[in-house]
Short mmCIF file of C-alpha atoms in Angstrom, two decimals:
data_model
loop_
_atom_site.label_atom_id
_atom_site.label_comp_id
_atom_site.label_asym_id
_atom_site.label_seq_id
_atom_site.Cartn_x
_atom_site.Cartn_y
_atom_site.Cartn_z
CA UNK Z 1 32.72 18.86 -34.57
CA UNK Z 2 31.46 22.72 -34.17
CA UNK Z 3 33.67 25.63 -35.03
CA UNK Z 4 34.40 27.99 -32.61
CA UNK Z 5 32.24 31.37 -32.48
CA UNK Z 6 33.88 34.25 -34.18
CA UNK Z 7 34.17 36.01 -30.99
CA UNK Z 8 35.95 33.47 -28.94
CA UNK Z 9 38.59 32.43 -32.16
CA UNK Z 10 38.96 36.80 -31.98
CA UNK Z 11 40.32 36.73 -28.61
CA UNK Z 12 42.03 33.81 -28.40
CA UNK Z 13 43.91 35.69 -31.03
CA UNK Z 14 44.89 38.48 -28.78
CA UNK Z 15 46.29 35.98 -26.58
CA UNK Z 16 49.67 37.62 -25.69
CA UNK Z 17 51.68 34.21 -24.27
CA UNK Z 18 52.62 30.77 -25.66
CA UNK Z 19 49.30 28.30 -25.24
CA UNK Z 20 51.38 25.57 -25.45
CA UNK Z 21 53.99 26.54 -22.96
CA UNK Z 22 51.19 27.37 -20.41
CA UNK Z 23 49.82 24.26 -20.99
CA UNK Z 24 52.42 22.76 -20.36
CA UNK Z 25 53.81 24.63 -16.86
CA UNK Z 26 50.33 23.83 -16.10
CA UNK Z 27 50.42 19.89 -16.33
CA UNK Z 28 54.04 20.25 -14.58
CA UNK Z 29 56.04 19.29 -18.35
CA UNK Z 30 56.05 18.72 -21.43
CA UNK Z 31 56.36 14.94 -20.83
CA UNK Z 32 53.82 15.04 -18.57
CA UNK Z 33 51.23 16.79 -21.40
CA UNK Z 34 51.89 14.35 -23.58
CA UNK Z 35 51.35 11.58 -20.87
CA UNK Z 36 47.85 13.37 -20.29
CA UNK Z 37 46.96 13.25 -23.83
CA UNK Z 38 47.95 9.48 -24.94
CA UNK Z 39 45.92 8.95 -21.76
CA UNK Z 40 43.06 11.42 -23.21
CA UNK Z 41 43.15 9.60 -26.90
CA UNK Z 42 43.00 6.17 -25.38
CA UNK Z 43 38.84 6.86 -24.01
CA UNK Z 44 38.34 9.63 -27.04
CA UNK Z 45 39.15 7.17 -29.98
CA UNK Z 46 37.18 4.37 -28.00
CA UNK Z 47 33.45 3.94 -28.97
CA UNK Z 48 31.92 2.36 -26.18
CA UNK Z 49 33.34 5.82 -23.76
CA UNK Z 50 30.93 7.92 -26.42
CA UNK Z 51 28.17 9.98 -24.47
CA UNK Z 52 26.45 10.80 -27.50
CA UNK Z 53 22.47 10.81 -26.23
CA UNK Z 54 23.46 9.59 -22.81
CA UNK Z 55 20.62 12.28 -20.95
CA UNK Z 56 17.50 10.84 -22.70
CA UNK Z 57 18.87 7.01 -21.42
CA UNK Z 58 16.98 5.86 -18.92
CA UNK Z 59 18.22 4.79 -15.05
CA UNK Z 60 18.32 1.52 -16.24
CA UNK Z 61 19.78 1.86 -19.19
CA UNK Z 62 22.90 4.88 -17.57
CA UNK Z 63 23.63 1.58 -15.23
CA UNK Z 64 23.87 -0.53 -17.91
CA UNK Z 65 26.17 1.89 -20.35
CA UNK Z 66 27.74 2.11 -16.55
CA UNK Z 67 28.35 -1.44 -16.47
CA UNK Z 68 29.78 -1.78 -19.93
CA UNK Z 69 32.40 1.62 -20.00
CA UNK Z 70 33.71 0.41 -16.46
CA UNK Z 71 34.21 -2.50 -18.27
CA UNK Z 72 35.92 -1.39 -20.76
CA UNK Z 73 38.00 1.01 -18.35
CA UNK Z 74 38.63 -2.15 -16.85
CA UNK Z 75 40.23 -4.36 -20.06
CA UNK Z 76 42.26 -0.80 -21.06
CA UNK Z 77 44.01 -0.38 -18.10
CA UNK Z 78 45.44 -3.53 -18.30
CA UNK Z 79 45.98 -3.61 -22.19
CA UNK Z 80 48.26 0.02 -21.83
CA UNK Z 81 49.56 -1.38 -17.86
CA UNK Z 82 48.28 1.86 -16.10
CA UNK Z 83 48.44 1.71 -12.85
CA UNK Z 84 49.57 5.30 -11.85
CA UNK Z 85 46.15 6.78 -9.83
CA UNK Z 86 46.97 10.67 -11.91
CA UNK Z 87 46.83 8.35 -15.05
CA UNK Z 88 43.57 6.85 -14.06
CA UNK Z 89 42.18 10.24 -12.58
CA UNK Z 90 42.97 11.74 -16.46
CA UNK Z 91 41.01 8.72 -17.94
CA UNK Z 92 38.18 9.06 -15.61
CA UNK Z 93 37.61 12.87 -15.91
CA UNK Z 94 37.82 12.17 -20.01
CA UNK Z 95 34.96 9.32 -19.25
CA UNK Z 96 33.17 12.13 -17.55
CA UNK Z 97 30.79 10.37 -15.58
CA UNK Z 98 30.73 8.18 -12.35
CA UNK Z 99 31.56 4.38 -13.16
CA UNK Z 100 29.79 1.19 -11.37
CA UNK Z 101 33.92 0.80 -10.13
CA UNK Z 102 34.55 4.03 -9.20
CA UNK Z 103 35.30 3.49 -5.69
CA UNK Z 104 36.60 0.06 -6.24
CA UNK Z 105 40.05 1.57 -7.73
CA UNK Z 106 40.23 4.72 -5.86
CA UNK Z 107 39.51 3.34 -2.00
CA UNK Z 108 38.29 -0.26 -2.46
CA UNK Z 109 41.65 -1.46 -3.81
CA UNK Z 110 44.02 1.36 -2.45
CA UNK Z 111 43.01 0.55 1.23
CA UNK Z 112 43.57 -2.86 0.85
CA UNK Z 113 47.09 -2.28 -0.82
CA UNK Z 114 48.37 0.45 1.92
CA UNK Z 115 46.41 -0.89 4.85
CA UNK Z 116 46.87 -4.74 4.42
CA UNK Z 117 48.68 -7.57 6.06
CA UNK Z 118 51.11 -9.27 3.83
CA UNK Z 119 48.64 -12.27 4.22
CA UNK Z 120 45.76 -10.31 3.56
CA UNK Z 121 47.14 -8.21 0.17
CA UNK Z 122 47.92 -11.88 -1.40
CA UNK Z 123 44.77 -13.48 -0.26
CA UNK Z 124 42.66 -10.04 -1.53
CA UNK Z 125 44.09 -8.00 -4.49
CA UNK Z 126 44.66 -9.92 -6.93
CA UNK Z 127 41.33 -11.29 -6.76
CA UNK Z 128 40.34 -7.55 -7.01
CA UNK Z 129 42.52 -6.70 -9.73
CA UNK Z 130 41.34 -8.69 -11.66
CA UNK Z 131 37.93 -7.23 -10.51
CA UNK Z 132 36.67 -11.05 -10.10
CA UNK Z 133 35.36 -9.06 -6.57
CA UNK Z 134 34.26 -5.54 -7.02
CA UNK Z 135 34.24 -3.38 -3.76
CA UNK Z 136 33.62 -0.22 -1.81
CA UNK Z 137 33.70 1.89 0.20
CA UNK Z 138 31.96 2.29 3.95
CA UNK Z 139 32.29 4.75 5.81
CA UNK Z 140 29.93 7.79 5.89
CA UNK Z 141 27.29 6.85 8.60
CA UNK Z 142 23.54 8.82 8.50
CA UNK Z 143 25.25 10.54 11.79
CA UNK Z 144 28.75 10.76 10.82
CA UNK Z 145 30.92 11.66 7.71
CA UNK Z 146 34.45 12.69 7.99
CA UNK Z 147 34.44 12.95 11.88
CA UNK Z 148 35.90 9.36 11.62
CA UNK Z 149 36.80 8.96 15.22
CA UNK Z 150 32.49 9.19 16.13
CA UNK Z 151 31.50 6.41 13.30
CA UNK Z 152 29.37 3.76 15.37
CA UNK Z 153 29.42 0.93 13.28
CA UNK Z 154 31.30 -2.03 15.52
CA UNK Z 155 33.15 -5.00 15.21
CA UNK Z 156 33.26 -7.06 18.22
CA UNK Z 157 35.39 -10.06 17.87
CA UNK Z 158 33.81 -13.35 19.04
CA UNK Z 159 36.68 -15.32 20.53
CA UNK Z 160 34.78 -18.93 20.38
CA UNK Z 161 33.75 -18.66 16.60
CA UNK Z 162 37.30 -16.73 16.05
CA UNK Z 163 36.04 -14.02 13.98
CA UNK Z 164 34.52 -10.68 14.39
CA UNK Z 165 31.11 -9.49 14.06
CA UNK Z 166 29.61 -6.30 12.33
CA UNK Z 167 26.43 -4.39 13.95
CA UNK Z 168 25.58 -0.70 13.81
CA UNK Z 169 24.08 -0.27 17.42
CA UNK Z 170 22.40 2.67 16.88
CA UNK Z 171 19.72 4.39 13.62
CA UNK Z 172 22.82 6.64 13.22
CA UNK Z 173 25.06 3.72 12.73
CA UNK Z 174 23.69 3.08 9.85
CA UNK Z 175 26.11 3.38 7.32
CA UNK Z 176 25.22 6.33 4.34
CA UNK Z 177 25.72 6.28 0.56
CA UNK Z 178 28.63 4.17 -0.29
CA UNK Z 179 28.55 4.45 -4.06
CA UNK Z 180 28.49 1.22 -6.26
CA UNK Z 181 27.02 -0.62 -3.11
CA UNK Z 182 23.63 -0.64 -4.02
CA UNK Z 183 23.92 -3.33 -7.12
CA UNK Z 184 27.65 -3.37 -8.27
CA UNK Z 185 30.10 -4.31 -5.68
CA UNK Z 186 30.22 -7.95 -3.94
CA UNK Z 187 32.47 -6.92 -0.95
CA UNK Z 188 33.41 -3.41 1.10
CA UNK Z 189 36.16 -2.00 3.09
CA UNK Z 190 33.44 -1.54 6.03
CA UNK Z 191 35.32 1.00 9.02
CA UNK Z 192 34.17 -0.26 12.56
CA UNK Z 193 35.68 0.62 16.22
CA UNK Z 194 37.45 -2.55 17.23
CA UNK Z 195 35.60 -4.36 20.34
CA UNK Z 196 37.83 -6.91 22.21
CA UNK Z 197 36.83 -8.16 25.24
CA UNK Z 198 34.36 -5.05 25.73
CA UNK Z 199 37.28 -2.64 25.15
CA UNK Z 200 37.35 -0.18 21.98
CA UNK Z 201 40.34 -0.47 20.20
CA UNK Z 202 39.60 2.33 18.29
CA UNK Z 203 38.47 2.52 14.59
CA UNK Z 204 39.75 -0.40 11.58
CA UNK Z 205 38.79 -1.96 8.53
CA UNK Z 206 36.90 -5.11 7.47
CA UNK Z 207 36.51 -6.89 4.33
CA UNK Z 208 32.95 -7.48 4.22
CA UNK Z 209 31.28 -9.91 1.40
CA UNK Z 210 28.23 -8.59 0.46
CA UNK Z 211 26.17 -10.21 -2.04
CA UNK Z 212 27.11 -13.97 -3.62
CA UNK Z 213 29.58 -13.93 -6.61
CA UNK Z 214 27.38 -16.76 -8.63
#
């Protein structure tokens, strides 16, 4: 590891406060500082998460490496029993790049956990938690982003088939930029306007399978 410049070292010695105390204040206490350093060490000491020569990789090579890191991260989370979202964010910050399972952990699983029924959670969460399915979150459309009331994708209930039919009735309803959708995700939580008997019941979330699991 390269040594800091003499100028930086000189300025650091002029510090008028105790660095460790400020670090604890920023982290929310000594215990949280130790927790953060523990989580950082897990990533830093695992060679799979190394970023050496990453700037020289092709797009396909970067994706393959991202998949490898994603697989290893899922193993690490289980090995160390890490479930706290803040812990997960700390580890992602150390990894320093977006991963193909980013939205799976930050949006897909939490949406099912927090908004799903008991029956839905029982069915989908074990699959998602074990990475037997990989999910993304499809909200943003070509014509709408955070203005979710304006989303145009529809989900119409068909009573004869007892199923929901999703549709993008306009060009601007096209789901746009859902991360991890292009290659990785097998499923998505799709945000759409619910229609039953020609009446709109507002925005609801629907789990949609995107590609084969084989």
